[in-house]
XYZ file of C-alpha atoms in Angstrom:
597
model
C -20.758 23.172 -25.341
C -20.772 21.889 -21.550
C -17.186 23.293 -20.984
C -14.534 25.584 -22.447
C -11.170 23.541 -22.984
C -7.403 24.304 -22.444
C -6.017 22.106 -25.208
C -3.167 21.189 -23.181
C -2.124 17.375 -22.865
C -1.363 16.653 -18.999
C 1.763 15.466 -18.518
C 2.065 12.331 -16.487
C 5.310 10.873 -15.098
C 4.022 7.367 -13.523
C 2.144 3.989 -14.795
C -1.642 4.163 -14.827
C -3.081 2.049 -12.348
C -5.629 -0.313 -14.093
C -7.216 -2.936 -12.112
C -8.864 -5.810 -14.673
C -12.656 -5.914 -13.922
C -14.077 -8.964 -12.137
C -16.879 -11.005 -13.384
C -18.241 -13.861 -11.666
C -20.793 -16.039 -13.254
C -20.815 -13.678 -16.415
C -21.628 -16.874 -18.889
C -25.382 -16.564 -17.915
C -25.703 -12.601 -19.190
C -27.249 -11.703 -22.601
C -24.933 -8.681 -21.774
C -21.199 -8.186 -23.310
C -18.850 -6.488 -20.407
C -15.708 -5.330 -21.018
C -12.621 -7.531 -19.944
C -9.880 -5.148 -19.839
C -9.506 -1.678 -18.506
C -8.287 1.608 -19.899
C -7.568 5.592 -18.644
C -11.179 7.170 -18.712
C -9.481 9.776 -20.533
C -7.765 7.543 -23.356
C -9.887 7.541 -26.453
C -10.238 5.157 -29.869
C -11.138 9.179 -31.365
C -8.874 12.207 -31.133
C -8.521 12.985 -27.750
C -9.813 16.629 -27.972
C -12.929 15.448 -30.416
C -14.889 15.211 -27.161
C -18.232 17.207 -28.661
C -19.360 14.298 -30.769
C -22.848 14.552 -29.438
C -22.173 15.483 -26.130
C -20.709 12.501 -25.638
C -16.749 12.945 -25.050
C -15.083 13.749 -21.739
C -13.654 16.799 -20.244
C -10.197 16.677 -20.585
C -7.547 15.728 -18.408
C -6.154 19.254 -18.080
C -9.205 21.318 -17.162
C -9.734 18.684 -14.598
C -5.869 19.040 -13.148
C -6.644 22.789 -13.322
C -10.172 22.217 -11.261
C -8.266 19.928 -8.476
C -5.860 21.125 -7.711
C -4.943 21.205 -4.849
C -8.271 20.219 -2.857
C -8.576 17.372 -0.361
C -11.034 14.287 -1.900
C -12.446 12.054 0.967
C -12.591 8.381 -0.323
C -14.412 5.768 1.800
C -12.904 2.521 2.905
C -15.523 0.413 1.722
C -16.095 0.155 -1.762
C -19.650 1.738 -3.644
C -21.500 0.075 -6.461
C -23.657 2.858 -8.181
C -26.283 1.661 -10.245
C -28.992 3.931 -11.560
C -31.596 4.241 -14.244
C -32.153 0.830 -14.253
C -36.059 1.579 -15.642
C -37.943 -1.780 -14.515
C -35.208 -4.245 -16.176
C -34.503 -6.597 -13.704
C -32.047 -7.996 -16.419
C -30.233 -4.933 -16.532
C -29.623 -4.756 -13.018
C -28.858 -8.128 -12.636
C -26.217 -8.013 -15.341
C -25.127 -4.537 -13.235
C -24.573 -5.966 -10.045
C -22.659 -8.610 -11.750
C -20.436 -6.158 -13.830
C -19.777 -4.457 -9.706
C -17.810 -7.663 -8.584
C -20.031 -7.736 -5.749
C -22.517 -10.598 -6.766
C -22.264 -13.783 -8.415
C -24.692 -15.075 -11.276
C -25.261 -18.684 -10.519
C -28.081 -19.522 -12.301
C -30.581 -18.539 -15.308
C -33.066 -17.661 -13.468
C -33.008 -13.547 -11.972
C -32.933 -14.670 -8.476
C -30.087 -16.761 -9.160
C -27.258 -15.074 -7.733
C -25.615 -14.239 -4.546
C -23.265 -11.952 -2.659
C -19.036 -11.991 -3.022
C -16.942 -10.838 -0.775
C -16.539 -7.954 -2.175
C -20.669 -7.353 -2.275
C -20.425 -8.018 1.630
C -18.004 -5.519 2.003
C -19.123 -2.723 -0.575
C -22.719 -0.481 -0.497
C -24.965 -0.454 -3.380
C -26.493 2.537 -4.192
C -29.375 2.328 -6.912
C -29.253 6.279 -7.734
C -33.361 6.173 -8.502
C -35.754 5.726 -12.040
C -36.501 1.919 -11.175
C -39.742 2.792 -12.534
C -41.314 3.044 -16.126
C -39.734 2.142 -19.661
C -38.437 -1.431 -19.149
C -40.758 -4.905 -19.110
C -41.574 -5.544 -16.043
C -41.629 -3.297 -12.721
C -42.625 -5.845 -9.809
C -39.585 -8.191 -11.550
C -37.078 -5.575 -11.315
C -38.271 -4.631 -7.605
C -38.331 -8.671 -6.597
C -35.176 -8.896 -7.429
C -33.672 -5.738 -5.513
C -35.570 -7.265 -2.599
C -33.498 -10.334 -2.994
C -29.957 -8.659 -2.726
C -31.483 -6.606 -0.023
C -32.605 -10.263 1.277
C -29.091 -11.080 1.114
C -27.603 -8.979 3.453
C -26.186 -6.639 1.070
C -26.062 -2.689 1.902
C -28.589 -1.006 -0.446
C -29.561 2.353 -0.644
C -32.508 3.956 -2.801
C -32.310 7.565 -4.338
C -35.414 9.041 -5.549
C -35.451 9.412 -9.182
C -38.428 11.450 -11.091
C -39.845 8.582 -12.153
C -40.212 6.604 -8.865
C -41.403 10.294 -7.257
C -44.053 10.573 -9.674
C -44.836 6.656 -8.978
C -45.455 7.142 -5.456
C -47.266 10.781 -5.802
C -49.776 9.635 -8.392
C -50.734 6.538 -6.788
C -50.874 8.225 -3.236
C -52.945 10.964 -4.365
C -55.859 8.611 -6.021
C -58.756 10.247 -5.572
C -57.772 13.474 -4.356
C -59.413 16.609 -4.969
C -56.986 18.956 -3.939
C -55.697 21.391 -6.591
C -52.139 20.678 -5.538
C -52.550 16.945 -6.093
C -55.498 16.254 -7.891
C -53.551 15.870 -11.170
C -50.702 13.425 -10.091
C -52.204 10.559 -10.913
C -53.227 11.039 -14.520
C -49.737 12.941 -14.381
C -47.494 9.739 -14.496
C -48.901 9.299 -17.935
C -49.239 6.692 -20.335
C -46.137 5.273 -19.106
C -47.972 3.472 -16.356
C -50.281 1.245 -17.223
C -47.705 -1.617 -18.081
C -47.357 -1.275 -14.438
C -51.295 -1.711 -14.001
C -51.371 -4.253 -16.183
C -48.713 -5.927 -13.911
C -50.608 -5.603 -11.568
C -53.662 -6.581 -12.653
C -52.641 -9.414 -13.851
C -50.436 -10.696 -11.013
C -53.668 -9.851 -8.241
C -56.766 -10.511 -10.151
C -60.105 -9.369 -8.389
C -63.271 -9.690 -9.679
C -64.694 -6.741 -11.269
C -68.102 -6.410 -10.276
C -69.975 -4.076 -12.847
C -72.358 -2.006 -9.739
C -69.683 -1.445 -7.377
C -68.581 1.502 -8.445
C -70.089 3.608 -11.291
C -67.652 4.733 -14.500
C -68.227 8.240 -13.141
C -66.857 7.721 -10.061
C -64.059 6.359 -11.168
C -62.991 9.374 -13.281
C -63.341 11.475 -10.377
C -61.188 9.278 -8.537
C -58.291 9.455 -11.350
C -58.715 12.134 -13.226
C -58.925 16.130 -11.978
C -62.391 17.699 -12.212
C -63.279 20.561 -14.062
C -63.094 22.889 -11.660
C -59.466 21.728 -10.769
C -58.207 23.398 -14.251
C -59.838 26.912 -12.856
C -58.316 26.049 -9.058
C -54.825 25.350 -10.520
C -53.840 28.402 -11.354
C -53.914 30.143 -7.878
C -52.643 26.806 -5.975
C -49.535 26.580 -8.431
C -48.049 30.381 -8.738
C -45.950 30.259 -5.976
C -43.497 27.709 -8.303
C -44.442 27.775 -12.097
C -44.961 30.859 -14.068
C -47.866 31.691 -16.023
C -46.504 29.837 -18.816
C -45.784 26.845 -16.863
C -49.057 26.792 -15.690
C -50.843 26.971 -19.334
C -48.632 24.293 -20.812
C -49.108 21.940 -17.145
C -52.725 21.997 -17.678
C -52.915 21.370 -21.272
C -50.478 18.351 -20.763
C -53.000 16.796 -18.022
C -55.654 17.401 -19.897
C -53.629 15.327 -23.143
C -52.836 12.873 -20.223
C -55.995 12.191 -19.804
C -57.242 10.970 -23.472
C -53.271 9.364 -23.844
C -53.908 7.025 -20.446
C -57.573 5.603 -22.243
C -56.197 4.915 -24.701
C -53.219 3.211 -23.137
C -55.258 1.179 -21.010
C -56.884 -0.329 -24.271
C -53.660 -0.550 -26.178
C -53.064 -2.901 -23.138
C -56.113 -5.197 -22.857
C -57.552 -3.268 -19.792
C -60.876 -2.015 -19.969
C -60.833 1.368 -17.550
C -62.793 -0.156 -14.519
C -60.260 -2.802 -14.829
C -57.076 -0.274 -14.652
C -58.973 1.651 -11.758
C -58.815 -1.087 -9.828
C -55.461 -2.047 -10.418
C -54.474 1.428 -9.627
C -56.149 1.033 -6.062
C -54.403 -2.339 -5.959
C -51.254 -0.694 -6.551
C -51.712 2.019 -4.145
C -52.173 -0.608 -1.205
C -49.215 -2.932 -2.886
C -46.691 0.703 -2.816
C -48.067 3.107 -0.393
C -49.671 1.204 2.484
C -47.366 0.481 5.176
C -48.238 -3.439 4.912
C -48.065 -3.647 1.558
C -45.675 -5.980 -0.736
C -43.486 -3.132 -1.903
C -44.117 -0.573 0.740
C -40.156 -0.860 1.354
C -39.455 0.979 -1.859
C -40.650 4.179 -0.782
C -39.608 3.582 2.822
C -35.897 3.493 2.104
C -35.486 5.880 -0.391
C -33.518 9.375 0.260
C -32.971 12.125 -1.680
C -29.438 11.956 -1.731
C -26.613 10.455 -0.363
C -23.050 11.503 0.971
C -19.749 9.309 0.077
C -17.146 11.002 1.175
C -16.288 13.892 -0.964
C -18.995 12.736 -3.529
C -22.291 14.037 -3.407
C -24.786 10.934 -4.730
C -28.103 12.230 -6.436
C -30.398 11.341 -9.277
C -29.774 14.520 -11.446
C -27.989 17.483 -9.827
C -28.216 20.639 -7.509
C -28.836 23.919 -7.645
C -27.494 27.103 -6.186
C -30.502 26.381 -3.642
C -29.784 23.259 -2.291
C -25.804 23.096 -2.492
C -26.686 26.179 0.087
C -28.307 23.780 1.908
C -25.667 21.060 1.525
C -23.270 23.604 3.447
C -25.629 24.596 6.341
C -27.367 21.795 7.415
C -25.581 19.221 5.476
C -26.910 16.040 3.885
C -29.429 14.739 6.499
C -30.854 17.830 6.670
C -32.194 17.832 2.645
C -32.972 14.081 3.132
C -35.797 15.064 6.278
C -37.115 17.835 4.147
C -37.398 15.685 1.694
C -39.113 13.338 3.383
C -41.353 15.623 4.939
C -42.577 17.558 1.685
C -42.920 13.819 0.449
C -46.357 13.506 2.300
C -47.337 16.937 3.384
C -46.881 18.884 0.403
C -45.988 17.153 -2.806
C -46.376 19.497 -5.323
C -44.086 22.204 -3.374
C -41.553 19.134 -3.164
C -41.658 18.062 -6.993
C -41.281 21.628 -8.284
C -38.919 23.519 -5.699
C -35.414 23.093 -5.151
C -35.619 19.513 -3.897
C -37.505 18.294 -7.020
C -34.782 19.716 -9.121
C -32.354 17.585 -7.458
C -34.195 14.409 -9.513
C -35.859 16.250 -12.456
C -32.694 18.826 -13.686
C -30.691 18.706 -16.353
C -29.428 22.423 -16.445
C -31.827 23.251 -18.798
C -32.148 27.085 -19.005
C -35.514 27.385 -17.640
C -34.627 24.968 -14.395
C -32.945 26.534 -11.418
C -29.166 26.942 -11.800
C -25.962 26.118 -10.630
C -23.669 29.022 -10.669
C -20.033 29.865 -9.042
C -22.012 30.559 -6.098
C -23.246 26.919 -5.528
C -19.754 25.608 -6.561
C -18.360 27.311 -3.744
C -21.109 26.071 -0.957
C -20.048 22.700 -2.274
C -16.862 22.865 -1.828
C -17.479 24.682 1.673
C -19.392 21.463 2.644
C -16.540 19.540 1.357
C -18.129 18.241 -1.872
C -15.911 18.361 -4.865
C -18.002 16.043 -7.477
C -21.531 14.853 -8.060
C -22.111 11.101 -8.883
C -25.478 11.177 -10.427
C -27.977 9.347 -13.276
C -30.962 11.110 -15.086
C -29.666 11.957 -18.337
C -28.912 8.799 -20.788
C -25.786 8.545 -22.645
C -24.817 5.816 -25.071
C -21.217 5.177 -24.902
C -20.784 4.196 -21.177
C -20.322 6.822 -18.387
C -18.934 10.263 -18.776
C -16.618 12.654 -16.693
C -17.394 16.171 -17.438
C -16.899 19.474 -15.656
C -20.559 21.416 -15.214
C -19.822 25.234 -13.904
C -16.697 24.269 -12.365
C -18.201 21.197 -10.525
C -16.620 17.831 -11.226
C -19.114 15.330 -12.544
C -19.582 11.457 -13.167
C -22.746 11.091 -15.182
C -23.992 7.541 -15.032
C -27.201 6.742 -16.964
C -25.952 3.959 -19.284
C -29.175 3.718 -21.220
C -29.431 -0.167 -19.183
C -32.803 -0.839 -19.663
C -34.764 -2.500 -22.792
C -37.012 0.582 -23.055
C -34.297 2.783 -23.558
C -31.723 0.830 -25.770
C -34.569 0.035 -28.088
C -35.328 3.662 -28.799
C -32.058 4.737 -28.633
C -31.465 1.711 -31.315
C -28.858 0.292 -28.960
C -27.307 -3.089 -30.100
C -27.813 -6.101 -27.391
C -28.455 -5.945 -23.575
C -27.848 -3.313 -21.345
C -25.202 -3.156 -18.027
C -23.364 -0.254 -16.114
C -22.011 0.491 -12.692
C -20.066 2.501 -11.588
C -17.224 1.784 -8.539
C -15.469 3.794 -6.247
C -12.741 2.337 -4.678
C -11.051 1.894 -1.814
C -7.735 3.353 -3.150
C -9.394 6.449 -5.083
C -10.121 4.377 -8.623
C -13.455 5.106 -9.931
C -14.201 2.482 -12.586
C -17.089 2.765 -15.264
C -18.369 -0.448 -16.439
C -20.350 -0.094 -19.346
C -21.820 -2.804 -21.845
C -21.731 0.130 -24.486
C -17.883 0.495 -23.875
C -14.952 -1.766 -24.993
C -13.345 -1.523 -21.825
C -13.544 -0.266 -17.934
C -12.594 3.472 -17.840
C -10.464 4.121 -15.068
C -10.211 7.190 -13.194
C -7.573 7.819 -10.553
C -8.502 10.806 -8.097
C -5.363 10.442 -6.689
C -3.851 11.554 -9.745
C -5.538 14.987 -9.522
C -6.723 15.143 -5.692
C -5.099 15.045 -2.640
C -7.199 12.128 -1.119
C -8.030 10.443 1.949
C -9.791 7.075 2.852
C -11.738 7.760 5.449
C -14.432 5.147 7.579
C -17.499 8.142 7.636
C -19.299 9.368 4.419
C -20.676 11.999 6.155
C -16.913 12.642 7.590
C -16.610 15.682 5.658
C -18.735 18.206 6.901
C -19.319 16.326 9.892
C -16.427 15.354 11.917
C -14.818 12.175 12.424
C -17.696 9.215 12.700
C -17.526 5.505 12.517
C -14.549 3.036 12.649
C -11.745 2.716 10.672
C -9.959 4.805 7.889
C -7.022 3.920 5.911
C -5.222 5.716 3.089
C -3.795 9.729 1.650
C -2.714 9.380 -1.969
C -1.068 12.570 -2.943
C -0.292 13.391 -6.810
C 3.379 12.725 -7.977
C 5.720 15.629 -8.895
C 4.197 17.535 -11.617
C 1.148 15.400 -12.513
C -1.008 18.100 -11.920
C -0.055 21.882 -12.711
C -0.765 24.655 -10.713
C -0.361 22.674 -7.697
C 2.792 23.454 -5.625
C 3.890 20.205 -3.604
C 6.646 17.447 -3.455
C 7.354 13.942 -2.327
C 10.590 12.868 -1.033
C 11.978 9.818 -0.194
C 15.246 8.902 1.596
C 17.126 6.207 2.895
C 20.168 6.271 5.630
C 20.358 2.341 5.193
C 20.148 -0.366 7.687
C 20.169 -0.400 10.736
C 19.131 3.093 11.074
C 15.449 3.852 10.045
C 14.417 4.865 6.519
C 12.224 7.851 6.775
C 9.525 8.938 4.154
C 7.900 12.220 3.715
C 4.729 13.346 1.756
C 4.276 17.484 1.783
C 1.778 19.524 -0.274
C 0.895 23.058 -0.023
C -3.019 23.864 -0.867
C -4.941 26.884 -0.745
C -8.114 26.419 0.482
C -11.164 27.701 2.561
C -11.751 27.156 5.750
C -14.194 24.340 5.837
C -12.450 22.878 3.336
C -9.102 22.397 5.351
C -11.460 21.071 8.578
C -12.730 18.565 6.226
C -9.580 17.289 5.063
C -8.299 16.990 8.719
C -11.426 15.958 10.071
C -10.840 12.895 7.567
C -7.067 12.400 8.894
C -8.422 12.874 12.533
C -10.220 10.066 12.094
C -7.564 7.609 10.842
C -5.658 8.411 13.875
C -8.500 8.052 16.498
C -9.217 4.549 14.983
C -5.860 3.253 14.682
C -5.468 3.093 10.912
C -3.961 5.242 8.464
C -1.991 5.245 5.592
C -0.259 7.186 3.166
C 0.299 6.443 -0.626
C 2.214 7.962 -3.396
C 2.501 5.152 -6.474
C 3.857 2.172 -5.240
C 5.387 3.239 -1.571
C 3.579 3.218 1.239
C 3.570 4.673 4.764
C 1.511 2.875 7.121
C -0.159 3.826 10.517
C -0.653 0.755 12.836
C -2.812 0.537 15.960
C 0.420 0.442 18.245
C 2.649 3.165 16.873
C 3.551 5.522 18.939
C 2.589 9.160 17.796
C 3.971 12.210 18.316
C 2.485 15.348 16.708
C 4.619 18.999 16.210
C 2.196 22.227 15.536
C 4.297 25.302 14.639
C 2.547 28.759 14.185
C 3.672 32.078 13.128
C 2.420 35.403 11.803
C 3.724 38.246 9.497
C 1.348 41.246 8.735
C -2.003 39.714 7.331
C -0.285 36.339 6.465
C -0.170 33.247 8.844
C 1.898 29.859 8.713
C 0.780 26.752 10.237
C 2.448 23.532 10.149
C 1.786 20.154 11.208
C 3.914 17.214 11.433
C 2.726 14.288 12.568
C 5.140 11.263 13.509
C 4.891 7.569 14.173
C 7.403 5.003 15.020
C 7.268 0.809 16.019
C 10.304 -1.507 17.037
C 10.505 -3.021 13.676
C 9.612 -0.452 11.559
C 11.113 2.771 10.455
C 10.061 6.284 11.259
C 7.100 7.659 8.846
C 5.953 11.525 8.873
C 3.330 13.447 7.384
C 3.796 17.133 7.101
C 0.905 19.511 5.800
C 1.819 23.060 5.618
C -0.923 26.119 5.540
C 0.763 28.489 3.655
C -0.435 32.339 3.530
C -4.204 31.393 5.578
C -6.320 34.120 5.613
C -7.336 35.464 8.963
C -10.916 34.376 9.778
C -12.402 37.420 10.037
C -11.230 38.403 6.268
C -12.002 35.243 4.840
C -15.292 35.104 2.781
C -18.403 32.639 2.690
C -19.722 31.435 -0.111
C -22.724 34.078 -1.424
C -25.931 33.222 -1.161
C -26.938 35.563 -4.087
């Protein structure tokens, strides 16, 4: 069981909002998309039936009970995520198409281009273009050509592309940290030598290099199975390290025989493995940009981006040095020590999936999350078949978002037609999940549970106000979301006086937690633009208001009281106010940090 359930139904006192997904040039996809939209939540099956293979969401009320109360960060540009996408340039096609932000125009998987909404929007592709699916350098031609386009795109390492880029970088090395990694990707990559192979013939010549050498080149010695042990006990336990070397040393009789499953004879596939390295690892070579671009991870506001998850580890690190911090490391262990980086902390960030052997996250890591301001994970890794899933993983929110796209996949997973996902975050604080395995787009409102923010910076929350432009606070209507104490009113003295309207809410919360939330509001008013939402009324801060801000402050024994009220006003429109209170703050000194236990 992934989570233990208040069977509670959440009340709900207002309309869903459900935007109809967008499709342009849809007639040219083998894939079905949905064409209406529903509440993530609603469900053809009993809504608390949710264990039916993993595969139902976390309900609405443990959800309320988890948000409540705490400040989400929403961007003002729109995000595409895409992941898992496994060497299916059909699948992501059909993905980007699902997003609204590209238009098919053609057969062909080239044919399409950007909409205004792909201008305006970032694409994330949240790692694993590698392996599985029919054709790798397709896949990758055609994420060169949206790139080509103009569009925003950002690459998150996935396992698979990781162990790509290792194995093929470490041909030939003798090393007992590395040695391995190329025989390590498995049988799974030869269709990519084949690929290449085929698509950059050479001529073999049968004296160049003896059959010997080339084993040495690919495969780890003999002596590298005595070496491992000492090289690898920092990170694997004895146990690891017995079942890691008998798995090479099965690698190693699985990839012959792969190569002849696939027509290649082994001095062929040895060259087409140094053909690849040059093609993916050289800094000239055709799809040297691959590697170049990706991160580990990414920040979007309050949502941390990643191929699989964190760990108590590395949501420490989230808090101190923040995102760009994990992304450096990351790229540093990439090159100088890649067998520390694939099984430490960072390498569980694209290989967990809270397995009990794999580092955990506990209450500890929650809480340096949410002291860096992160209150859910958008992430790919593990496959689901029904479309995307919201879930609640040790008290973290999560949106899991491996569709099960590619060929590879839906074929094993006996998965009827062709394969699409994406999921969108929104302006306004809908998250959509677009899923050809779904009848319809789930919705997800984080305004109905959050207090939220649109704010121009991703990296606003930990890191200050950044960037231009930020628009939008949604705040949860009266009793949507227990446990929360707040209110909304709204009143009108009629014309001509001014109509003034008031959001309040009362929150709990840590310390960095309450600078993220005004670092987010900070930076609406530095850049002119802000606005407040609650349903369908709106408050509205325009570049030429005049502003006026009221800080009151007052103490009783260990209990303080901050308010702020911050005013705006315009010759032709009426008076608008946003008051946050800080009810009962803890005195700094008494206030506690996040363990590092």
């Amino acid at each position: 069981m992934d989570a233990s359930l208040n069977l509670v139904r959440p009340p709900s006192s207002h309309q869903p909002r459900l935007p109809a997904p967008a499709y342009e040039g849809a007639q040219w996809l083998s894939a079905r998309l949905p064409t209406y939209s529903a509440p993530w939540m609603s469900s053809p099956r009993p809504r608390y039936l949710w264990l039916v293979r993993g595969g139902h969401d976390s309900a609405a009320a443990s959800i309320a009970t988890y948000a409540a109360g705490k400040p989400f960060v929403v961007h003002t540009r729109p995000l595409f995520f895409l992941c898992d996408v496994h060497a299916d340039a059909d699948a992501l096609v059909a993905s980007l198409v699902a997003s609204g932000g590209v238009r098919k125009c053609g057969r062909d998987v080239h044919a399409f281009e950007l909409t205004a909404a792909g201008r305006r929007g970032a694409f994330v592709v949240g790692g694993d273009c590698f392996d599985k699916g029919p054709s790798t350098l397709r896949l990758l031609r055609a994420l060169r050509h949206l790139i080509d386009l103009g569009a925003d795109v950002s690459l998150l390492a996935g396992n698979h592309d990781v162990r790509t880029y290792l194995g093929l970088l470490h041909i030939g090395s003798q090393s007992a940290r590395s040695a391995h990694l190329f025989v390590r990707m498995g049988k799974k990559t030869v269709p990519l030598l084949r690929e290449v192979h085929d698509a950059y013939p050479r001529h073999e010549s049968a004296s160049a290099v003896s059959e010997a050498e080339m084993e040495r080149r690919l495969f780890p010695s003999e002596d590298w199975f005595q070496s491992f042990d000492e090289s690898a006990r920092e990170y694997l336990s004895s146990a690891a390290i017995a079942k890691e070397k008998r798995r090479i040393a099965e690698k190693v009789g699985e990839f012959k025989q792969a190569c002849v499953d696939h027509g290649l004879s082994f001095r062929a596939a040895h060259n087409a493995a140094q053909r690849a390295r040059a093609l993916f690892c050289e800094p000239d070579g055709e799809f040297s940009w691959v590697f170049s671009r990706m991160s580990l991870a990414q920040r979007w506001g309050s949502a941390l981006l990643v191929h699989a998850g964190v760990d108590d580890v590395t949501a420490r690190g989230l808090r101190e040095g923040g995102i760009e911090r994990l992304n450096s490391q990351f790229r540093h262990l990439l090159h100088a020590d890649p067998f520390a980086l694939y099984h430490g902390p960072l390498g569980n960030m694209f290989r967990t999936k809270y397995r009990e052997h794999e580092p955990a996250l506990t209450e500890a890591g929650v809480r340096s999350l949410h002291a860096a301001g992160i209150y859910a994970i958008i992430h790919g890794h593990k496959n689901l078949q029904r479309g995307q899933r919201v879930m609640l993983r040790e008290g973290m929110l999560n949106f899991e978002c491996d569709c099960s796209v590619d060929s590879g996949t839906r074929d094993l997973e006996q998965l009827p037609g062709a394969g699409a996902a994406v999921t969108i975050v929104r302006p306004d604080g809908l998250v959509m999940g677009i899923s050809a395995d779904c009848a319809h787009a789930k919705v997800f409102d984080l305004a109905k549970y959050f207090v939220t923010v649109t704010a121009a910076s991703q990296e606003l929350a930990t890191n200050g106000p950044r960037g231009r432009g930020a628009t939008g606070v949604r705040h949860p209507p009266k009793n949507e979301v227990a446990m929360h104490d707040d209110h909304v009113t709204t009143t009108s003295a009629g014309q001509p006086e001014p109509t003034t309207d008031k959001l309040k809410f009362r929150s709990k919360l840590g310390r960095h937690e309450v600078a993220s939330y005004l670092h987010a509001v900070a930076a609406g008013i530095e850049n002119g633009s802000l606005s407040f939402h609650r349903d369908a009324e709106t408050v509205v801060l325009e570049p030429d208001d005049e502003l006026s801000l009221e800080v009151k402050a007052n103490s009783k024994s260990d209990k303080s009281k901050i308010e702020f009220e911050l005013t705006w006003r315009s010759r032709d429109r009426a008076a608008r106010s946003l008051e946050i209170s800080s009810a009962n703050v803890t005195p700094p000194e008494a206030e506690s940090e996040p363990s590092d236990d």
